[in-house]
PDB file of C-alpha atoms (C1' of nucleotides) in Angstrom:
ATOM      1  CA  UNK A  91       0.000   0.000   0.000  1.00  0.00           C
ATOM      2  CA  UNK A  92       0.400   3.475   0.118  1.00  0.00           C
ATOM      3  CA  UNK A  93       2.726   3.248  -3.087  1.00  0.00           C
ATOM      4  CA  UNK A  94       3.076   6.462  -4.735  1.00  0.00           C
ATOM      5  CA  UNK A  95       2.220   9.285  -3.057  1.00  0.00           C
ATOM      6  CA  UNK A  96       3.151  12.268  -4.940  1.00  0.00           C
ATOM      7  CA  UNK A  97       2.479  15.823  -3.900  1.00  0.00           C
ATOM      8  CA  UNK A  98       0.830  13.955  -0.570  1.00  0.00           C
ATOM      9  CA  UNK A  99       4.190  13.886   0.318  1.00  0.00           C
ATOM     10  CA  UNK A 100       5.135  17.393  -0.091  1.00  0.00           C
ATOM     11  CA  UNK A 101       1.944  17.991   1.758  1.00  0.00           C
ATOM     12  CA  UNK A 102       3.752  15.725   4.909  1.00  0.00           C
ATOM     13  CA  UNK A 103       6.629  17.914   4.430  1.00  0.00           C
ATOM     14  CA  UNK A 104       4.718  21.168   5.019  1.00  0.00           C
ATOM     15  CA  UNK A 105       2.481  19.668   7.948  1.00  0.00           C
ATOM     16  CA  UNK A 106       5.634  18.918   9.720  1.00  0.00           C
ATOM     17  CA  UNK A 107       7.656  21.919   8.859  1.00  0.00           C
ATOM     18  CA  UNK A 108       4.398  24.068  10.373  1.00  0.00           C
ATOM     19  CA  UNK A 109       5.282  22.461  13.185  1.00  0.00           C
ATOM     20  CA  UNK A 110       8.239  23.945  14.303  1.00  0.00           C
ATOM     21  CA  UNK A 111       7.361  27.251  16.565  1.00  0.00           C
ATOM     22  CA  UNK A 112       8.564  30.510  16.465  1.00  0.00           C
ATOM     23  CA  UNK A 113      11.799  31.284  17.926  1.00  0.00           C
ATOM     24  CA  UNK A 114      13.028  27.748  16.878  1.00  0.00           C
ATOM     25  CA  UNK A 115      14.733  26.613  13.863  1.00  0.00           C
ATOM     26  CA  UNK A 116      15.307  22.821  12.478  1.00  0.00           C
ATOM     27  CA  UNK A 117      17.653  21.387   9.830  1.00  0.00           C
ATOM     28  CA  UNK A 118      16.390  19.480   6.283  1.00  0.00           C
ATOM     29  CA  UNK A 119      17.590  16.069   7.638  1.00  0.00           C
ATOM     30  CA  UNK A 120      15.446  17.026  10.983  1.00  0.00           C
ATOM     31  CA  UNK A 121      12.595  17.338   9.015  1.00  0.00           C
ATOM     32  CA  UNK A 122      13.052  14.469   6.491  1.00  0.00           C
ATOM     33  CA  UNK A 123      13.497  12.126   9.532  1.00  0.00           C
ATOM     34  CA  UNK A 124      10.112  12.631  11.409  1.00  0.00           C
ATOM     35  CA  UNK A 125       8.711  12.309   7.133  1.00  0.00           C
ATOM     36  CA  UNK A 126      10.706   9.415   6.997  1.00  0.00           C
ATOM     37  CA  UNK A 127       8.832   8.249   4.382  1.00  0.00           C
ATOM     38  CA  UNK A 128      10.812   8.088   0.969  1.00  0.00           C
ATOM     39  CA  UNK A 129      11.927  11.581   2.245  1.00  0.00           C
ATOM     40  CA  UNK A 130      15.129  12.799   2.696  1.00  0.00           C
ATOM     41  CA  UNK A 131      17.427  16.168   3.443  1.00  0.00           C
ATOM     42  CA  UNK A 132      17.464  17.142  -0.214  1.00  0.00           C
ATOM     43  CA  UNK A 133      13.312  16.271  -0.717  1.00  0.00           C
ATOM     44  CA  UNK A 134      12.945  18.512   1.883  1.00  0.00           C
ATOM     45  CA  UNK A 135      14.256  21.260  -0.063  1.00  0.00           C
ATOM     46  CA  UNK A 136      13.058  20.448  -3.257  1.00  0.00           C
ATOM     47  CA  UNK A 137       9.362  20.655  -1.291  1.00  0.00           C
ATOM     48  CA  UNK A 138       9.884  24.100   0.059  1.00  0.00           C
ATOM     49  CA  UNK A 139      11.415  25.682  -2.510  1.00  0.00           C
ATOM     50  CA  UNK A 140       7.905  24.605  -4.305  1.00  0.00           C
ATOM     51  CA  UNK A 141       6.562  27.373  -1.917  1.00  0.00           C
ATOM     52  CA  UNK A 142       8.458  30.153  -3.529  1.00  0.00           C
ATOM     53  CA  UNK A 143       5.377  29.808  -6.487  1.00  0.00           C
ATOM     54  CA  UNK A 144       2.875  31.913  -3.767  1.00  0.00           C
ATOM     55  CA  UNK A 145       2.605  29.387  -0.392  1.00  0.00           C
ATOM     56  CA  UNK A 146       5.249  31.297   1.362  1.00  0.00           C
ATOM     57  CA  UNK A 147       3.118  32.750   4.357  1.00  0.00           C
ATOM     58  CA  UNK A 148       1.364  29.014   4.898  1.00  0.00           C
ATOM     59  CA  UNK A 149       4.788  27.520   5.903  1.00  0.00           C
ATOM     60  CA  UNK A 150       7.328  28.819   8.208  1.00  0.00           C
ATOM     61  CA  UNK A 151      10.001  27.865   5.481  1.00  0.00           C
ATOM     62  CA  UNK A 152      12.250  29.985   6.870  1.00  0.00           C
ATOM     63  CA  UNK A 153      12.895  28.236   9.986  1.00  0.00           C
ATOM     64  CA  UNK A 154      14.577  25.397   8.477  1.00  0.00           C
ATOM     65  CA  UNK A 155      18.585  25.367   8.070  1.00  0.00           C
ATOM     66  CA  UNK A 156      20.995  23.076   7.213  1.00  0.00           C
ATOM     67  CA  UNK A 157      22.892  20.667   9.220  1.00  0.00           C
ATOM     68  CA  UNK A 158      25.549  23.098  10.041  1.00  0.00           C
ATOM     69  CA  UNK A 159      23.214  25.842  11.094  1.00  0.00           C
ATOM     70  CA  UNK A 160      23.665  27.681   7.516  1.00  0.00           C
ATOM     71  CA  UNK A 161      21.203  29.474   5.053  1.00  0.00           C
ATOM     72  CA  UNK A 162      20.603  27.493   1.959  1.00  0.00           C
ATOM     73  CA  UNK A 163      18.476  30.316   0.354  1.00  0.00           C
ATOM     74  CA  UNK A 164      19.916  32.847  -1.646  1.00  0.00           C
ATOM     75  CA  UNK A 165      19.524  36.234  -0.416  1.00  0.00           C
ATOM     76  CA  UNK A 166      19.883  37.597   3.039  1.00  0.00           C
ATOM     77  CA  UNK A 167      15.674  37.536   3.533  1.00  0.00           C
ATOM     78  CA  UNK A 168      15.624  34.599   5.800  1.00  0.00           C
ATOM     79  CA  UNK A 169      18.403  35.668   7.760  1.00  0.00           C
ATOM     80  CA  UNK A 170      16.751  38.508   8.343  1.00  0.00           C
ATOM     81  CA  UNK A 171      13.370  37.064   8.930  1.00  0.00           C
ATOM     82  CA  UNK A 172      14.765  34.790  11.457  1.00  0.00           C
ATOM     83  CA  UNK A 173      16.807  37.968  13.323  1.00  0.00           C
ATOM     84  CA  UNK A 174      13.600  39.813  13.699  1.00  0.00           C
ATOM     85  CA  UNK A 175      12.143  36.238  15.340  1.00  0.00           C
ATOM     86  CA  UNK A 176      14.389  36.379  17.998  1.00  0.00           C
ATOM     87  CA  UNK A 177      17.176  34.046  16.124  1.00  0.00           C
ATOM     88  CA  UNK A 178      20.775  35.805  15.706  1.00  0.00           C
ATOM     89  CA  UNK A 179      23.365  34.452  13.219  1.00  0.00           C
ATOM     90  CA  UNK A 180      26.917  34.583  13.672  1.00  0.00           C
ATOM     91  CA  UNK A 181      29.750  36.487  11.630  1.00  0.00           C
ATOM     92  CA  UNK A 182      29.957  33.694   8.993  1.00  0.00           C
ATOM     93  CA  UNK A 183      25.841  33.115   8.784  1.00  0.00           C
ATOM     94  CA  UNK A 184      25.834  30.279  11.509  1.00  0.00           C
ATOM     95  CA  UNK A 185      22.767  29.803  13.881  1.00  0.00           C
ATOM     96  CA  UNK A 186      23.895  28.133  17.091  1.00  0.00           C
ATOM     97  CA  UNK A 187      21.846  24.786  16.660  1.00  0.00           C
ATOM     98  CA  UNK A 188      22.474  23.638  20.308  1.00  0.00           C
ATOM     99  CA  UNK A 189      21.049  26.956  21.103  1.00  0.00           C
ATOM    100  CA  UNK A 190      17.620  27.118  19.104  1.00  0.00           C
ATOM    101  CA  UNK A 191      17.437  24.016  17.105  1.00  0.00           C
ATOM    102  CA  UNK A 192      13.781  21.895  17.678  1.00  0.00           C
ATOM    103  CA  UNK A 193      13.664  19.311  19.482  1.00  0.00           C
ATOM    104  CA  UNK A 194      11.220  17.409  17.623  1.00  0.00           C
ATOM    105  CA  UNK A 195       7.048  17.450  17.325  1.00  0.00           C
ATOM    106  CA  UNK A 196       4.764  16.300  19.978  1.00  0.00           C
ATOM    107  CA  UNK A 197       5.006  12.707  20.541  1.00  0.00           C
ATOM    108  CA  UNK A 198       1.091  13.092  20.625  1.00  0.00           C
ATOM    109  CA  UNK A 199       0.942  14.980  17.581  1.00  0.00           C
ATOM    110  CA  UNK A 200       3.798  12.502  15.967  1.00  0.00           C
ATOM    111  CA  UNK A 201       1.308   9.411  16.278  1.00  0.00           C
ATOM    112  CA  UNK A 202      -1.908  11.215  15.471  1.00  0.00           C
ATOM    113  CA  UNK A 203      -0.736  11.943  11.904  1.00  0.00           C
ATOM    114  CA  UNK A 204       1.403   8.843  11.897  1.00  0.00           C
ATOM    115  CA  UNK A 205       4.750  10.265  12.032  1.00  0.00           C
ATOM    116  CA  UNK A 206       7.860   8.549  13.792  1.00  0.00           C
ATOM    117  CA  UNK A 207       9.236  10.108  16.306  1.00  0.00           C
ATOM    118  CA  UNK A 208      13.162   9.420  16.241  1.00  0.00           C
ATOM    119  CA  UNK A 209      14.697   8.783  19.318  1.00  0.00           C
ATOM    120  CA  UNK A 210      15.756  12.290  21.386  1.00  0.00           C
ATOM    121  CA  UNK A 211      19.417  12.799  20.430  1.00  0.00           C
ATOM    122  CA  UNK A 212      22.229  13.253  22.673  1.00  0.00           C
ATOM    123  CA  UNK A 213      22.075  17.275  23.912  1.00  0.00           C
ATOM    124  CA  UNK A 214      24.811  18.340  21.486  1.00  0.00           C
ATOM    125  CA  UNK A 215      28.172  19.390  23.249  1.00  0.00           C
ATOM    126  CA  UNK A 216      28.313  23.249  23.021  1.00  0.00           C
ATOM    127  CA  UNK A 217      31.308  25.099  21.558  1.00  0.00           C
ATOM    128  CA  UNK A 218      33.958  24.091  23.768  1.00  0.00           C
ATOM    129  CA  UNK A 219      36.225  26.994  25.033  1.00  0.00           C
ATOM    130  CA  UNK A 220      34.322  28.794  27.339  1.00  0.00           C
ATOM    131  CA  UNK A 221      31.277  29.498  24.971  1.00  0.00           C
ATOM    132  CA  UNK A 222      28.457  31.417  27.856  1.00  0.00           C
ATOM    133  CA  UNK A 223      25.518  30.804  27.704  1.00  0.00           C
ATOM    134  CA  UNK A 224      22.911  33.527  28.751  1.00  0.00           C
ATOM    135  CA  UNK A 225      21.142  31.802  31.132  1.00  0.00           C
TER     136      UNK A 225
ATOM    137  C1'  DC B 252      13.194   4.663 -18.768  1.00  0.00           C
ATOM    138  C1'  DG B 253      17.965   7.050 -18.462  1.00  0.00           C
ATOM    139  C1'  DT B 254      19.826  11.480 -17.408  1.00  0.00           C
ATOM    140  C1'  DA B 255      20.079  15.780 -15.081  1.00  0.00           C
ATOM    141  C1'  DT B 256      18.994  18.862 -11.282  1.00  0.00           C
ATOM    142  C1'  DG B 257      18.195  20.411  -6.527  1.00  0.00           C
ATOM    143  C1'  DA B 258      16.888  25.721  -0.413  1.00  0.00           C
ATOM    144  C1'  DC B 259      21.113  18.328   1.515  1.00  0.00           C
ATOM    145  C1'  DC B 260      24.442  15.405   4.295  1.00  0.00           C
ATOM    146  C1'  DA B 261      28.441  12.620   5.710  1.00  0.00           C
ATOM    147  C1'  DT B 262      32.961  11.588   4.742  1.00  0.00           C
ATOM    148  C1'  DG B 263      37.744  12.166   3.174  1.00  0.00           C
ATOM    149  C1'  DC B 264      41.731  14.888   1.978  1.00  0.00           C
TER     150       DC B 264
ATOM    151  C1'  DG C 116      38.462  24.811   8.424  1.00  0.00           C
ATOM    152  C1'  DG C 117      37.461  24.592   3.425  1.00  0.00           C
ATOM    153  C1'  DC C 118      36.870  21.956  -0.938  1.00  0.00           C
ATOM    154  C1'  DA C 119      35.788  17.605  -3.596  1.00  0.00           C
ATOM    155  C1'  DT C 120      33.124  13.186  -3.964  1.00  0.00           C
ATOM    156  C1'  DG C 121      29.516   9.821  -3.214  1.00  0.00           C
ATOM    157  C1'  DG C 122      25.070   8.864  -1.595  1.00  0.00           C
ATOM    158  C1'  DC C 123      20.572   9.873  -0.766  1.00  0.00           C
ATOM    159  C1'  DC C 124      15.348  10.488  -2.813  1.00  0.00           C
ATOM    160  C1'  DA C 125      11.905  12.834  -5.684  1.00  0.00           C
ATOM    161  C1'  DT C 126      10.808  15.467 -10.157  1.00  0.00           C
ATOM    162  C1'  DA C 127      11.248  17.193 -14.852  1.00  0.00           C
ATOM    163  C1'  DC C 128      12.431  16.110 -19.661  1.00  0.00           C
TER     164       DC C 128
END
DNA sequence: CGTATGACCATGC
DNA sequence: GGCATGGCCATAC
């Protein structure tokens, strides 16, 4: 079953992505794992760059980052969009993940729409070297 | 149906 | 730390 789902999974994508609040950001390969179906890092894109066509306020597209806490998109927009939501970048473009990266949907939520819910990583080691935290 | 492309990622040098 | 390569999966032609 369920062979061949074609813009249904797009549709996953952006159900998940609308998931992740404000003030929070997530990578591609966070997204494509709670998909996990036939989805991965670089479907993930492909999907939201389909919003650019006139969907852009219906998905928070411009929470999601790559793996190393980088903008993908050209421009500085969703840098900027992301500053004014509370979410500074560093010299070089870097948002600290272990800093403001989700942690994941609602397990609740997760099972309800028959998503997996990957196991809670590790808490990522912070920059070592004295970085301070605020709080 | 083979090839090329893409808002990716992990690995190796 | 940066650059090159392979792998990953879905679409477009």
């Amino acid at each position: 079953m369920s062979s061949g789902p074609d813009r249904r999974l797009y549709e996953r994508i952006y159900l998940v992505v609308q998931q992740v609040p404000h003030g929070a950001v997530a990578t591609y390969g966070d997204i494509a794992a709670v998909v996990a179906e036939g989805c991965d890092a670089r479907t993930v894109g492909y999907a939201l760059n389909e919003l650019r066509k006139g969907r852009e306020d219906e998905v928070p597209w411009q929470r999601i980052v790559n793996a190393q806490g980088g903008i993908s998109t050209p421009g500085s927009l969703q840098r900027e969009v992301l500053a004014s939501e509370g979410i500074p970048s560093d010299l070089r473009g870097r948002i600290d993940l272990a800093r403001y990266r989700w942690p994941g949907p609602d397990r609740d939520w997760a099972a309800a729409h028959g998503f997996a819910v990957p196991a809670p990583r590790p808490a990522e080691p912070e920059e070592p070297g004295g970085q301070l935290r605020l709080f």
